[in-house]
Amino acid sequence: MTQKDKRIYLIKTLLGEQPQYSNITIPTDEQEQKNLLRALCNVRMPAPATEEFLKIQDAYLQEETAKKGITKLADLRPVQGNLYLWQGDITTLKCDAIVNAANSQMLGCFVPCHGCIDNAIHFAAGVQLRLECARIMAKQQQKEPAGSAKITKAYNLPCRYVLHTVGPIIYEAVTEKDCELLANCYRSCLELAASYGLKSIAFCCISTGEFHFPNEPAAEIAVKTVKSYQQNNLNSMEVIFNVFKNKDYEIYKRLLQ
């Protein structure tokens, strides 16, 4: 099957699962097909999929990621010690674990084609990720508190694991409690990664997007917390600060110099 064949199969299967979308016509344009596939995956509730669907989905997603280009940790140079700064798409980064800025439901973003990192990671990983998260949350029987972390498999992502953490949401001024919770996000992820014997972890800019934590103080907390953890634990864990926006790159570059 070509990538187009796989994409059409996946779209038709997902449309068949969700009768409310049965009147949707599959577009002929490639990018519109990709958008439709992502949207259908975004709104799909956590549920098992057939072996055939998963086989075709996995092949499709892995080839799409390969087309983007996979960046290995070995390709990067540390800024200082075991700290790295990398600007790019975190779903293409090959390391032990990447960090997802999740929401308290911990099921990924359900908004079709939304631009948040939670949406991007769940789509690139495949429908298996939402199902694993749902099982974790069903066992937990309550929303995920801010500042903690959970770990899942990465499925079709180049990394091995995904660490999910919920950052503080800023409504007005940033409080001392907000800063403490954000620091806890970084600390919880590092401790969880270490407990699994992981040697490398890539952090996104937690809480700075939809959760409105100001970029500069968020970066200061991130760098301070990670450096403190490395000094206190004396382990060899390599930490990548992953940024997407130029503004964040300049902030972290300045802080790490």
mmCIF file of C-alpha atoms in Angstrom:
data_model
loop_
_atom_site.group_PDB
_atom_site.id
_atom_site.type_symbol
_atom_site.label_atom_id
_atom_site.label_comp_id
_atom_site.label_asym_id
_atom_site.label_seq_id
_atom_site.Cartn_x
_atom_site.Cartn_y
_atom_site.Cartn_z
ATOM 1 C CA MET A 1 0.000 0.000 0.000
ATOM 2 C CA THR A 2 1.146 3.525 -0.750
ATOM 3 C CA GLN A 3 0.916 6.249 1.888
ATOM 4 C CA LYS A 4 -2.203 7.495 0.133
ATOM 5 C CA ASP A 5 -3.756 4.012 0.224
ATOM 6 C CA LYS A 6 -3.013 3.729 3.939
ATOM 7 C CA ARG A 7 -4.391 7.203 4.624
ATOM 8 C CA ILE A 8 -7.650 6.501 2.773
ATOM 9 C CA TYR A 9 -8.036 3.164 4.559
ATOM 10 C CA LEU A 10 -7.540 4.805 7.961
ATOM 11 C CA ILE A 11 -9.974 7.616 7.163
ATOM 12 C CA LYS A 12 -12.655 5.212 5.940
ATOM 13 C CA THR A 13 -12.243 3.012 9.004
ATOM 14 C CA LEU A 14 -12.488 5.960 11.394
ATOM 15 C CA LEU A 15 -15.521 7.345 9.576
ATOM 16 C CA GLY A 16 -17.125 3.914 9.853
ATOM 17 C CA GLU A 17 -16.535 3.902 13.606
ATOM 18 C CA GLN A 18 -18.269 7.251 14.057
ATOM 19 C CA PRO A 19 -21.672 7.332 12.326
ATOM 20 C CA GLN A 20 -22.138 11.047 13.107
ATOM 21 C CA TYR A 21 -19.474 11.769 10.481
ATOM 22 C CA SER A 22 -20.890 9.457 7.803
ATOM 23 C CA ASN A 23 -21.824 12.410 5.579
ATOM 24 C CA ILE A 24 -18.200 13.570 5.303
ATOM 25 C CA THR A 25 -16.709 13.275 1.827
ATOM 26 C CA ILE A 26 -13.032 12.343 1.684
ATOM 27 C CA PRO A 27 -11.207 15.212 -0.051
ATOM 28 C CA THR A 28 -8.909 14.627 -3.013
ATOM 29 C CA ASP A 29 -6.229 17.066 -1.824
ATOM 30 C CA GLU A 30 -3.402 15.352 0.074
ATOM 31 C CA GLN A 31 -3.075 17.946 2.842
ATOM 32 C CA GLU A 32 -6.833 18.045 3.352
ATOM 33 C CA GLN A 33 -6.816 14.246 3.678
ATOM 34 C CA LYS A 34 -4.050 14.497 6.276
ATOM 35 C CA ASN A 35 -6.019 17.118 8.187
ATOM 36 C CA LEU A 36 -9.132 14.954 8.129
ATOM 37 C CA LEU A 37 -7.224 11.904 9.363
ATOM 38 C CA ARG A 38 -5.709 13.862 12.223
ATOM 39 C CA ALA A 39 -9.070 15.389 13.142
ATOM 40 C CA LEU A 40 -10.750 11.971 13.215
ATOM 41 C CA CYS A 41 -7.987 10.602 15.428
ATOM 42 C CA ASN A 42 -8.255 13.656 17.690
ATOM 43 C CA VAL A 43 -11.969 13.145 18.359
ATOM 44 C CA ARG A 44 -11.837 9.341 18.631
ATOM 45 C CA MET A 45 -12.627 8.170 22.143
ATOM 46 C CA PRO A 46 -10.167 5.748 23.778
ATOM 47 C CA ALA A 47 -11.053 2.294 22.482
ATOM 48 C CA PRO A 48 -9.263 -0.773 21.119
ATOM 49 C CA ALA A 49 -8.640 -0.939 17.372
ATOM 50 C CA THR A 50 -8.368 -3.956 15.099
ATOM 51 C CA GLU A 51 -5.012 -5.585 14.427
ATOM 52 C CA GLU A 52 -5.290 -4.594 10.758
ATOM 53 C CA PHE A 53 -6.010 -0.956 11.601
ATOM 54 C CA LEU A 54 -3.052 -0.746 13.982
ATOM 55 C CA LYS A 55 -0.700 -2.397 11.501
ATOM 56 C CA ILE A 56 -1.619 0.085 8.749
ATOM 57 C CA GLN A 57 -1.726 3.062 11.110
ATOM 58 C CA ASP A 58 1.693 2.241 12.563
ATOM 59 C CA ALA A 59 3.278 1.893 9.126
ATOM 60 C CA TYR A 60 1.683 5.137 7.984
ATOM 61 C CA LEU A 61 2.696 7.192 11.022
ATOM 62 C CA GLN A 62 6.249 5.893 11.100
ATOM 63 C CA GLU A 63 6.766 6.749 7.440
ATOM 64 C CA GLU A 64 5.303 10.237 7.939
ATOM 65 C CA THR A 65 7.692 10.852 10.831
ATOM 66 C CA ALA A 66 10.621 9.529 8.811
ATOM 67 C CA LYS A 67 9.751 11.994 6.043
ATOM 68 C CA LYS A 68 9.998 14.862 8.529
ATOM 69 C CA GLY A 69 13.451 13.657 9.533
ATOM 70 C CA ILE A 70 14.373 12.045 12.855
ATOM 71 C CA THR A 71 16.865 13.820 15.110
ATOM 72 C CA LYS A 72 18.956 11.609 17.395
ATOM 73 C CA LEU A 73 20.424 12.746 20.674
ATOM 74 C CA ALA A 74 23.842 11.790 19.286
ATOM 75 C CA ASP A 75 23.329 14.437 16.572
ATOM 76 C CA LEU A 76 23.106 17.199 19.189
ATOM 77 C CA ARG A 77 25.862 19.007 21.041
ATOM 78 C CA PRO A 78 25.424 19.886 24.710
ATOM 79 C CA VAL A 79 25.278 23.543 25.628
ATOM 80 C CA GLN A 80 26.856 22.744 28.980
ATOM 81 C CA GLY A 81 27.430 19.483 30.821
ATOM 82 C CA ASN A 82 24.484 17.177 30.140
ATOM 83 C CA LEU A 83 22.173 20.001 29.043
ATOM 84 C CA TYR A 84 21.058 20.455 25.434
ATOM 85 C CA LEU A 85 18.987 23.076 23.622
ATOM 86 C CA TRP A 86 17.165 21.979 20.489
ATOM 87 C CA GLN A 87 14.609 23.804 18.363
ATOM 88 C CA GLY A 88 12.314 21.518 16.424
ATOM 89 C CA ASP A 89 9.369 19.132 16.398
ATOM 90 C CA ILE A 90 9.547 17.031 19.554
ATOM 91 C CA THR A 91 7.647 14.186 17.838
ATOM 92 C CA THR A 92 10.724 13.632 15.628
ATOM 93 C CA LEU A 93 13.235 13.440 18.483
ATOM 94 C CA LYS A 94 14.862 10.091 19.245
ATOM 95 C CA CYS A 95 15.829 9.857 22.914
ATOM 96 C CA ASP A 96 14.670 7.798 25.883
ATOM 97 C CA ALA A 97 11.661 9.976 26.727
ATOM 98 C CA ILE A 98 9.906 13.146 25.678
ATOM 99 C CA VAL A 99 7.645 15.190 27.938
ATOM 100 C CA ASN A 100 4.062 15.943 27.003
ATOM 101 C CA ALA A 101 2.318 18.984 28.477
ATOM 102 C CA ALA A 102 -0.953 17.225 29.246
ATOM 103 C CA ASN A 103 -4.257 18.386 30.688
ATOM 104 C CA SER A 104 -5.833 17.002 33.854
ATOM 105 C CA GLN A 105 -7.929 14.475 31.904
ATOM 106 C CA MET A 106 -4.667 12.984 30.604
ATOM 107 C CA LEU A 107 -6.349 11.689 27.435
ATOM 108 C CA GLY A 108 -4.803 14.031 24.903
ATOM 109 C CA CYS A 109 -6.372 16.960 23.082
ATOM 110 C CA PHE A 110 -9.802 16.302 21.550
ATOM 111 C CA VAL A 111 -9.892 19.547 19.516
ATOM 112 C CA PRO A 112 -9.526 18.650 15.809
ATOM 113 C CA CYS A 113 -6.072 19.617 14.473
ATOM 114 C CA HIS A 114 -5.341 21.850 17.456
ATOM 115 C CA GLY A 115 -1.851 23.314 17.571
ATOM 116 C CA CYS A 116 -0.933 22.195 21.096
ATOM 117 C CA ILE A 117 1.854 19.731 21.802
ATOM 118 C CA ASP A 118 -0.597 17.324 23.464
ATOM 119 C CA ASN A 119 -2.479 17.046 20.164
ATOM 120 C CA ALA A 120 0.704 16.565 18.128
ATOM 121 C CA ILE A 121 2.170 13.891 20.392
ATOM 122 C CA HIS A 122 -1.019 11.838 20.612
ATOM 123 C CA PHE A 123 -1.560 11.894 16.862
ATOM 124 C CA ALA A 124 2.027 10.980 16.011
ATOM 125 C CA ALA A 125 2.051 8.194 18.604
ATOM 126 C CA GLY A 126 -1.197 6.633 17.385
ATOM 127 C CA VAL A 127 -4.537 5.713 18.928
ATOM 128 C CA GLN A 128 -2.821 3.285 21.332
ATOM 129 C CA LEU A 129 -1.504 6.178 23.428
ATOM 130 C CA ARG A 130 -4.947 7.539 24.325
ATOM 131 C CA LEU A 131 -6.103 4.044 25.248
ATOM 132 C CA GLU A 132 -3.134 3.502 27.573
ATOM 133 C CA CYS A 133 -3.739 6.899 29.182
ATOM 134 C CA ALA A 134 -7.420 6.013 29.655
ATOM 135 C CA ARG A 135 -6.463 2.810 31.452
ATOM 136 C CA ILE A 136 -4.157 4.741 33.764
ATOM 137 C CA MET A 137 -6.871 7.273 34.539
ATOM 138 C CA ALA A 138 -9.545 4.620 35.056
ATOM 139 C CA LYS A 139 -7.306 3.009 37.661
ATOM 140 C CA GLN A 140 -6.539 6.384 39.248
ATOM 141 C CA GLN A 141 -10.235 7.403 39.347
ATOM 142 C CA GLN A 142 -9.475 11.100 39.583
ATOM 143 C CA LYS A 143 -8.010 13.872 37.465
ATOM 144 C CA GLU A 144 -4.244 14.169 37.247
ATOM 145 C CA PRO A 145 -3.015 16.814 39.708
ATOM 146 C CA ALA A 146 -0.684 19.548 38.500
ATOM 147 C CA GLY A 147 2.986 18.936 39.150
ATOM 148 C CA SER A 148 2.928 15.142 38.996
ATOM 149 C CA ALA A 149 3.903 12.840 36.118
ATOM 150 C CA LYS A 150 2.886 9.595 34.452
ATOM 151 C CA ILE A 151 4.792 7.434 31.970
ATOM 152 C CA THR A 152 3.515 5.546 28.925
ATOM 153 C CA LYS A 153 4.948 3.788 25.931
ATOM 154 C CA ALA A 154 5.699 5.988 22.914
ATOM 155 C CA TYR A 155 4.261 3.646 20.265
ATOM 156 C CA ASN A 156 5.017 5.208 16.850
ATOM 157 C CA LEU A 157 7.187 8.042 18.129
ATOM 158 C CA PRO A 158 10.969 7.673 17.722
ATOM 159 C CA CYS A 159 11.474 7.986 21.501
ATOM 160 C CA ARG A 160 10.923 5.048 23.872
ATOM 161 C CA TYR A 161 8.549 6.631 26.376
ATOM 162 C CA VAL A 162 6.315 9.643 26.887
ATOM 163 C CA LEU A 163 6.181 11.389 30.254
ATOM 164 C CA HIS A 164 2.900 13.224 30.784
ATOM 165 C CA THR A 165 2.737 16.136 33.214
ATOM 166 C CA VAL A 166 0.077 18.752 33.947
ATOM 167 C CA GLY A 167 1.395 22.251 34.454
ATOM 168 C CA PRO A 168 -0.304 25.110 36.287
ATOM 169 C CA ILE A 169 -2.877 27.210 34.414
ATOM 170 C CA ILE A 170 -2.339 30.959 34.741
ATOM 171 C CA TYR A 171 -5.496 33.044 34.888
ATOM 172 C CA GLU A 172 -4.111 36.350 36.182
ATOM 173 C CA ALA A 173 -0.780 37.022 37.893
ATOM 174 C CA VAL A 174 1.694 34.191 38.429
ATOM 175 C CA THR A 175 1.712 33.133 42.075
ATOM 176 C CA GLU A 176 4.355 31.453 44.191
ATOM 177 C CA LYS A 177 2.184 28.324 44.124
ATOM 178 C CA ASP A 178 2.188 28.362 40.309
ATOM 179 C CA CYS A 179 5.979 28.509 40.287
ATOM 180 C CA GLU A 180 6.184 25.653 42.769
ATOM 181 C CA LEU A 181 3.833 23.496 40.693
ATOM 182 C CA LEU A 182 5.800 24.155 37.509
ATOM 183 C CA ALA A 183 9.056 23.211 39.236
ATOM 184 C CA ASN A 184 7.335 20.048 40.462
ATOM 185 C CA CYS A 185 6.479 19.132 36.844
ATOM 186 C CA TYR A 186 10.159 19.089 35.905
ATOM 187 C CA ARG A 187 11.203 17.374 39.125
ATOM 188 C CA SER A 188 8.488 14.700 38.874
ATOM 189 C CA CYS A 189 9.442 13.876 35.281
ATOM 190 C CA LEU A 190 13.130 13.593 36.143
ATOM 191 C CA GLU A 191 12.450 11.362 39.134
ATOM 192 C CA LEU A 192 10.080 9.143 37.156
ATOM 193 C CA ALA A 193 12.545 8.863 34.274
ATOM 194 C CA ALA A 194 15.322 7.932 36.704
ATOM 195 C CA SER A 195 13.135 5.270 38.341
ATOM 196 C CA TYR A 196 12.805 3.625 34.902
ATOM 197 C CA GLY A 197 16.546 3.788 34.319
ATOM 198 C CA LEU A 198 16.220 6.292 31.483
ATOM 199 C CA LYS A 199 19.325 8.187 30.413
ATOM 200 C CA SER A 200 17.857 11.026 28.346
ATOM 201 C CA ILE A 201 14.741 13.169 28.528
ATOM 202 C CA ALA A 202 13.444 16.044 26.376
ATOM 203 C CA PHE A 203 11.316 18.735 27.988
ATOM 204 C CA CYS A 204 8.893 20.899 26.077
ATOM 205 C CA CYS A 205 8.075 24.381 27.403
ATOM 206 C CA ILE A 206 5.524 23.218 29.972
ATOM 207 C CA SER A 207 2.525 25.517 30.625
ATOM 208 C CA THR A 208 3.684 28.303 28.304
ATOM 209 C CA GLY A 209 1.163 27.623 25.537
ATOM 210 C CA GLU A 210 -2.534 27.170 26.262
ATOM 211 C CA PHE A 211 -1.856 27.430 30.008
ATOM 212 C CA HIS A 212 -0.401 30.975 29.661
ATOM 213 C CA PHE A 213 2.630 30.761 31.947
ATOM 214 C CA PRO A 214 4.940 33.629 30.864
ATOM 215 C CA ASN A 215 7.821 32.266 28.793
ATOM 216 C CA GLU A 216 10.763 33.884 30.579
ATOM 217 C CA PRO A 217 9.964 32.881 34.168
ATOM 218 C CA ALA A 218 8.869 29.442 32.971
ATOM 219 C CA ALA A 219 12.262 28.901 31.335
ATOM 220 C CA GLU A 220 14.071 30.179 34.424
ATOM 221 C CA ILE A 221 12.193 27.656 36.583
ATOM 222 C CA ALA A 222 12.900 24.864 34.090
ATOM 223 C CA VAL A 223 16.645 25.486 33.953
ATOM 224 C CA LYS A 224 16.992 26.064 37.702
ATOM 225 C CA THR A 225 15.031 22.911 38.585
ATOM 226 C CA VAL A 226 16.885 20.673 36.148
ATOM 227 C CA LYS A 227 20.318 21.967 37.193
ATOM 228 C CA SER A 228 19.442 21.513 40.859
ATOM 229 C CA TYR A 229 18.262 17.958 40.210
ATOM 230 C CA GLN A 230 21.444 17.064 38.333
ATOM 231 C CA GLN A 231 23.649 18.529 41.065
ATOM 232 C CA ASN A 232 21.774 16.774 43.861
ATOM 233 C CA ASN A 233 21.537 13.384 42.180
ATOM 234 C CA LEU A 234 24.887 13.213 40.412
ATOM 235 C CA ASN A 235 23.463 10.982 37.681
ATOM 236 C CA SER A 236 24.298 10.964 34.007
ATOM 237 C CA MET A 237 20.824 11.807 32.716
ATOM 238 C CA GLU A 238 21.004 14.014 29.651
ATOM 239 C CA VAL A 239 18.333 16.707 29.454
ATOM 240 C CA ILE A 240 17.179 18.369 26.261
ATOM 241 C CA PHE A 241 15.264 21.626 26.418
ATOM 242 C CA ASN A 242 13.080 21.418 23.328
ATOM 243 C CA VAL A 243 11.661 24.676 21.981
ATOM 244 C CA PHE A 244 9.524 25.374 18.961
ATOM 245 C CA LYS A 245 9.304 29.168 18.869
ATOM 246 C CA ASN A 246 12.224 31.499 18.186
ATOM 247 C CA LYS A 247 11.334 33.495 21.294
ATOM 248 C CA ASP A 248 11.808 30.470 23.536
ATOM 249 C CA TYR A 249 15.044 29.521 21.793
ATOM 250 C CA GLU A 250 16.537 32.948 22.545
ATOM 251 C CA ILE A 251 15.408 32.785 26.186
ATOM 252 C CA TYR A 252 16.916 29.346 26.820
ATOM 253 C CA LYS A 253 20.064 30.189 24.888
ATOM 254 C CA ARG A 254 20.633 33.177 27.137
ATOM 255 C CA LEU A 255 19.873 31.239 30.332
ATOM 256 C CA LEU A 256 22.188 28.364 29.408
ATOM 257 C CA GLN A 257 25.180 30.451 28.351
#
